[in-house]
C-alpha positions in Angstrom: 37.9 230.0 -18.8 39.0 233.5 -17.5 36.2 236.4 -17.8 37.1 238.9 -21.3 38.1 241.7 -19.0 40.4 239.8 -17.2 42.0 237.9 -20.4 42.0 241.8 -21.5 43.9 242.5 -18.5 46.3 239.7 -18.8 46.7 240.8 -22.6 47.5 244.1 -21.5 50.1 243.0 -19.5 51.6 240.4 -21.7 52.1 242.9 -24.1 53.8 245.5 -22.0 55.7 242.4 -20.9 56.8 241.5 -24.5 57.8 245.1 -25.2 60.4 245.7 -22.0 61.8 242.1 -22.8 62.2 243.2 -26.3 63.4 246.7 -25.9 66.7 244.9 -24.9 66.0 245.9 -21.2 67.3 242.7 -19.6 70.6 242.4 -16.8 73.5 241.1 -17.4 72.0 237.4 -16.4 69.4 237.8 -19.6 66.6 238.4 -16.8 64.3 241.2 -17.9 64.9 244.4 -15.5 61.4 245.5 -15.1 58.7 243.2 -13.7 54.4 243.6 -13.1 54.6 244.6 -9.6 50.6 246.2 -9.0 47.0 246.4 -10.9 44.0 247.1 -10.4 40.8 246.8 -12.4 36.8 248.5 -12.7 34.7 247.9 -15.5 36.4 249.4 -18.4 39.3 251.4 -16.7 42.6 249.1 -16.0 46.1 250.4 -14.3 49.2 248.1 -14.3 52.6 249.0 -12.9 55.8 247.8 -13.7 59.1 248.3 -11.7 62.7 247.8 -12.4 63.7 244.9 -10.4 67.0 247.1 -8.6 64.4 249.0 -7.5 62.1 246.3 -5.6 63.5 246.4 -2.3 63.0 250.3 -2.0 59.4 249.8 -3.0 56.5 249.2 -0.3 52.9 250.1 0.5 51.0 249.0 -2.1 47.5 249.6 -2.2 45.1 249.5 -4.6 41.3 251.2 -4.7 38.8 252.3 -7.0 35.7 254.8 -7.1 32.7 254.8 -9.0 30.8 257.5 -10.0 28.4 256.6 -12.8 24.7 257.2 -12.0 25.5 259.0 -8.7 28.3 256.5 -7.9 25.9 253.1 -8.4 27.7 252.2 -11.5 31.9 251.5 -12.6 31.1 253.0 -15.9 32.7 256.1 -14.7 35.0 256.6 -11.9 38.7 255.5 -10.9 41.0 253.6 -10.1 44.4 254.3 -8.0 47.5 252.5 -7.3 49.4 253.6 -4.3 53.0 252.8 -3.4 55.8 254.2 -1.4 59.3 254.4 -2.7 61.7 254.7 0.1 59.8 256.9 2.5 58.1 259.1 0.1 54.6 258.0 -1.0 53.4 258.4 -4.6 49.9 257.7 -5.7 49.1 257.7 -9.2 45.0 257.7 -10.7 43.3 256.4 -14.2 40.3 258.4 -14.3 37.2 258.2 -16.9 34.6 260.7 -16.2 31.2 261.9 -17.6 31.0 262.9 -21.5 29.0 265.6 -22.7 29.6 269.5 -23.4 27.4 270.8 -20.9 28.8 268.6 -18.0 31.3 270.8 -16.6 30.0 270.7 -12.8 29.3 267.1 -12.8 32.7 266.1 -14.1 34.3 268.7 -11.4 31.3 266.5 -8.6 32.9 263.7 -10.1 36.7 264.7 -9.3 36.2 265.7 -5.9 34.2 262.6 -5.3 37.4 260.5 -6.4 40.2 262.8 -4.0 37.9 262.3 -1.1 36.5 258.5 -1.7 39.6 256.4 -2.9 41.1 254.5 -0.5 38.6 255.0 2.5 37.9 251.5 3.5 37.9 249.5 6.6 41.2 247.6 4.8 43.2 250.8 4.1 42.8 254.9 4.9 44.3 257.1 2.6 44.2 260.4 1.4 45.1 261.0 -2.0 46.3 264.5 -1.7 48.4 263.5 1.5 50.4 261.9 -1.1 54.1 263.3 -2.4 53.5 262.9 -5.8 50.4 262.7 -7.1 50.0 261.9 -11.3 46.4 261.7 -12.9 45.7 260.6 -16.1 42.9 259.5 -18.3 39.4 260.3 -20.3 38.9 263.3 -18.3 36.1 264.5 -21.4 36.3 268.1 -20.8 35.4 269.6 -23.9 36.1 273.3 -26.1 33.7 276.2 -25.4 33.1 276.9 -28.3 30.4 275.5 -31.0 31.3 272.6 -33.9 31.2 275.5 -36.0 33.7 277.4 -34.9 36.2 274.6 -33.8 36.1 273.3 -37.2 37.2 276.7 -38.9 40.0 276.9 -36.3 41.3 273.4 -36.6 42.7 274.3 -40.2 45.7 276.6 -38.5 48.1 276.6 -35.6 46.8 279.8 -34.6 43.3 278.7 -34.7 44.5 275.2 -32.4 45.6 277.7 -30.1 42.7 279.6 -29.8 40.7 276.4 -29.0 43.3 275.3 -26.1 42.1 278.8 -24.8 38.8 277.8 -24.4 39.6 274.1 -23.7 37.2 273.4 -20.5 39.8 271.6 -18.4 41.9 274.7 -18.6 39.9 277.1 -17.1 38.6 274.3 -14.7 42.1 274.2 -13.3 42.0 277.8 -12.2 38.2 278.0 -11.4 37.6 274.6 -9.7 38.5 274.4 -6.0 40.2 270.6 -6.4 41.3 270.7 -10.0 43.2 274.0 -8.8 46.1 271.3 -6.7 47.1 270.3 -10.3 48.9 271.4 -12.8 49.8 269.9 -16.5 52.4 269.8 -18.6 51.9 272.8 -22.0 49.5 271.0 -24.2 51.3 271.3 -27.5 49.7 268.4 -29.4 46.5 268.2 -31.7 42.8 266.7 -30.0 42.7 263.2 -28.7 39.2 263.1 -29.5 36.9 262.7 -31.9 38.6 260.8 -34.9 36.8 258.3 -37.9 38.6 254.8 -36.1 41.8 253.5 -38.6 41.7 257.4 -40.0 43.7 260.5 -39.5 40.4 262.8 -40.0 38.3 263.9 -37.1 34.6 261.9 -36.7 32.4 265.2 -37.0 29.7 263.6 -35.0 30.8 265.3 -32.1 33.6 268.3 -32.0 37.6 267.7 -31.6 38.4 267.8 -27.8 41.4 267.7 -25.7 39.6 265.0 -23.6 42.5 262.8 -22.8 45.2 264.8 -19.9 47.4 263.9 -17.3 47.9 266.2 -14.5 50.5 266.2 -11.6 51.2 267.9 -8.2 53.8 267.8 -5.7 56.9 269.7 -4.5 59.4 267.3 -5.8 57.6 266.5 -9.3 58.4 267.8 -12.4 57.3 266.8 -16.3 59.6 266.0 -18.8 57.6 264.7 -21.7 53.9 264.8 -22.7 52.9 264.1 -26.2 50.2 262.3 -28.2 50.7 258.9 -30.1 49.4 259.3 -33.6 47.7 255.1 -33.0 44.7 254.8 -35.0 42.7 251.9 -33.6 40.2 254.2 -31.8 38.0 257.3 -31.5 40.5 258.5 -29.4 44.6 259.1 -29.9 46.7 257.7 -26.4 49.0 260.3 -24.6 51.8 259.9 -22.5 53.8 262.0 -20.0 57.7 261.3 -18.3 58.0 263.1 -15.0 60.8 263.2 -12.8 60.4 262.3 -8.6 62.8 263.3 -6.1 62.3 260.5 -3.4 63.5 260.0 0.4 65.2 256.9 0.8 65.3 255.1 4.5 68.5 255.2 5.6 70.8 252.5 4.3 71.4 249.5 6.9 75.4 248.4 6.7 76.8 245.7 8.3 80.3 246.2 9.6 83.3 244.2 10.2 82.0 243.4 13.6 78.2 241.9 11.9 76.3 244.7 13.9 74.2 246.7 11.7 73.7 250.1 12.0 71.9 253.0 9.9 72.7 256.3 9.0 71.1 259.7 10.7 67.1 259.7 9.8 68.0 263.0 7.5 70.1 261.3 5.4 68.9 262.1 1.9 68.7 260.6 -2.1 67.6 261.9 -4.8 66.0 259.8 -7.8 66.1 261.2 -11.1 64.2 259.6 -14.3 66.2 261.1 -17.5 64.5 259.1 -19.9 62.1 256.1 -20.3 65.0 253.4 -20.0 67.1 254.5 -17.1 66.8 255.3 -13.3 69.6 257.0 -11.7 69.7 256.6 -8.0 72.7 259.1 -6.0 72.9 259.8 -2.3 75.2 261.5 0.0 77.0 258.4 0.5 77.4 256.1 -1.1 76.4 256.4 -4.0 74.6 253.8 -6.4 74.1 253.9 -10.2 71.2 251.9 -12.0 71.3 251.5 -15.6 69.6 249.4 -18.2 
């Protein structure tokens, strides 16, 4: 018998598993393009990453690691994890983050953030930096909250123009410009209602505690850019899921070629490639030469 977080686990990935294979994302064999390649696991906080199997043999690096801050960092309740990879020669490094609730928390969830950049990774098994990274994307229950009291949000969640004063005064916001580590990041234009507080299996907001952006996903990097980031009106929870598309220019190794005489060889170290991801379902690789084209 398997533990109920890991047969949560293995239902996660089963289902992201059923959904590629039935998105008609197979090759021309019938063999599903995108496969579980990493994942790692803390308490309640669970990151699996799937890769498109043309992709594979530019992929290395994989490391894993996870942070807990709860209780002064005795606990997984609250914390990270982080999966690390490097595609080509230019390493990404993406975090699922679930920090401390509570409207008055503001410093402890920025304690709890620069705990996370400076801890993951720093074991005797691997040494990273998660800032030394190319492309950094973090995403999760971040549970910053609105200045403002329930009073107030409530009269302003009835108009756009009222919405808008509340992202104003959304705590994550201002942290991004205040707080020394939450300053390397920057998001995508929040143009989607609260993720948080709603009545579970309802479309009305749980009054209990006030409607909060609490659920982000930042980015930095030179080469990084977003392309989507929305909400997902799923009703299951407290909360409403979010996701984000962001494209990555990458460095490829050079290409090894075997010529006529079986002696390979490698082009000049600044030969270059550039990845683009257009949409959800299709990964277009082009260098200087030659040039390779990878569709679903």
């Amino acid at each position: 018998m398997g533990s109920p977080d890991k047969d949560r686990e293995e239902g996660i990935e089963s289902a992201v598993d059923f959904i590629l294979r039935n998105l008609g994302l197979r090759g021309a064999s019938g063999q599903p393009l995108y496969r579980r390649v990493q994942s790692v696991a803390m308490v309640g906080l669970y990151s699996v990453m799937f890769a498109k199997d043309a992709l594979r043999e530019v992929l290395s690096g994989f490391d894993v690691g996870s942070v807990k801050v709860g209780f002064k960092g005795s606990t997984g309740n609250k914390g990270a994890v982080c999966i690390r990879f490097v595609v080509g020669a230019t390493p990404v490094c993406v975090v699922n983050v679930h920090l401390s609730p509570g409207q008055e928390k503001v410093d402890e969830r920025c304690r709890e953030f620069r705990s996370i950049l400076q801890q993951a990774f720093q074991s005797v098994r691997s040494h990273y930096s998660i800032l030394e990274h190319d492309a950094i994307i973090v995403a999760g229950d971040f549970n910053f909250r609105v200045n403002m009291d329930k009073d107030d949000i409530r009269r302003n969640m009835t108009t756009e123009q009222g919405i808008q004063k509340c992202i104003f005064h959304d705590q994550l916001t201002r942290a991004r410009k205040a707080d020394e580590y939450f300053r390397y990041f920057r998001e995508p234009p929040l143009r989607f209602g609260p993720t948080y507080k709603y009545i579970a299996c309802s479309t009305e907001f749980d009054w209990k505690r006030a409607p909060a952006w609490c659920d982000r996903i930042l980015f930095t990097g030179k080469q990084i850019r977003s392309l989507t980031y929305c909400r997902h009106d799923l009703s299951t929870s407290d909360h409403r899921p979010i996701s984000a598309l962001f494209e990555v220019v990458v460095r490829l190794r050079p290409p090894q070629y075997r010529p006529q005489n079986g002696v390979p060889y490698h082009h000049p170290p600044n030969h270059s490639y550039r990845y683009e991801i257009p949409t959800t379902a299709g990964l277009r690789v082009e260098g200087e030469s030659p040039r390779l084209t990878v569709h679903p």
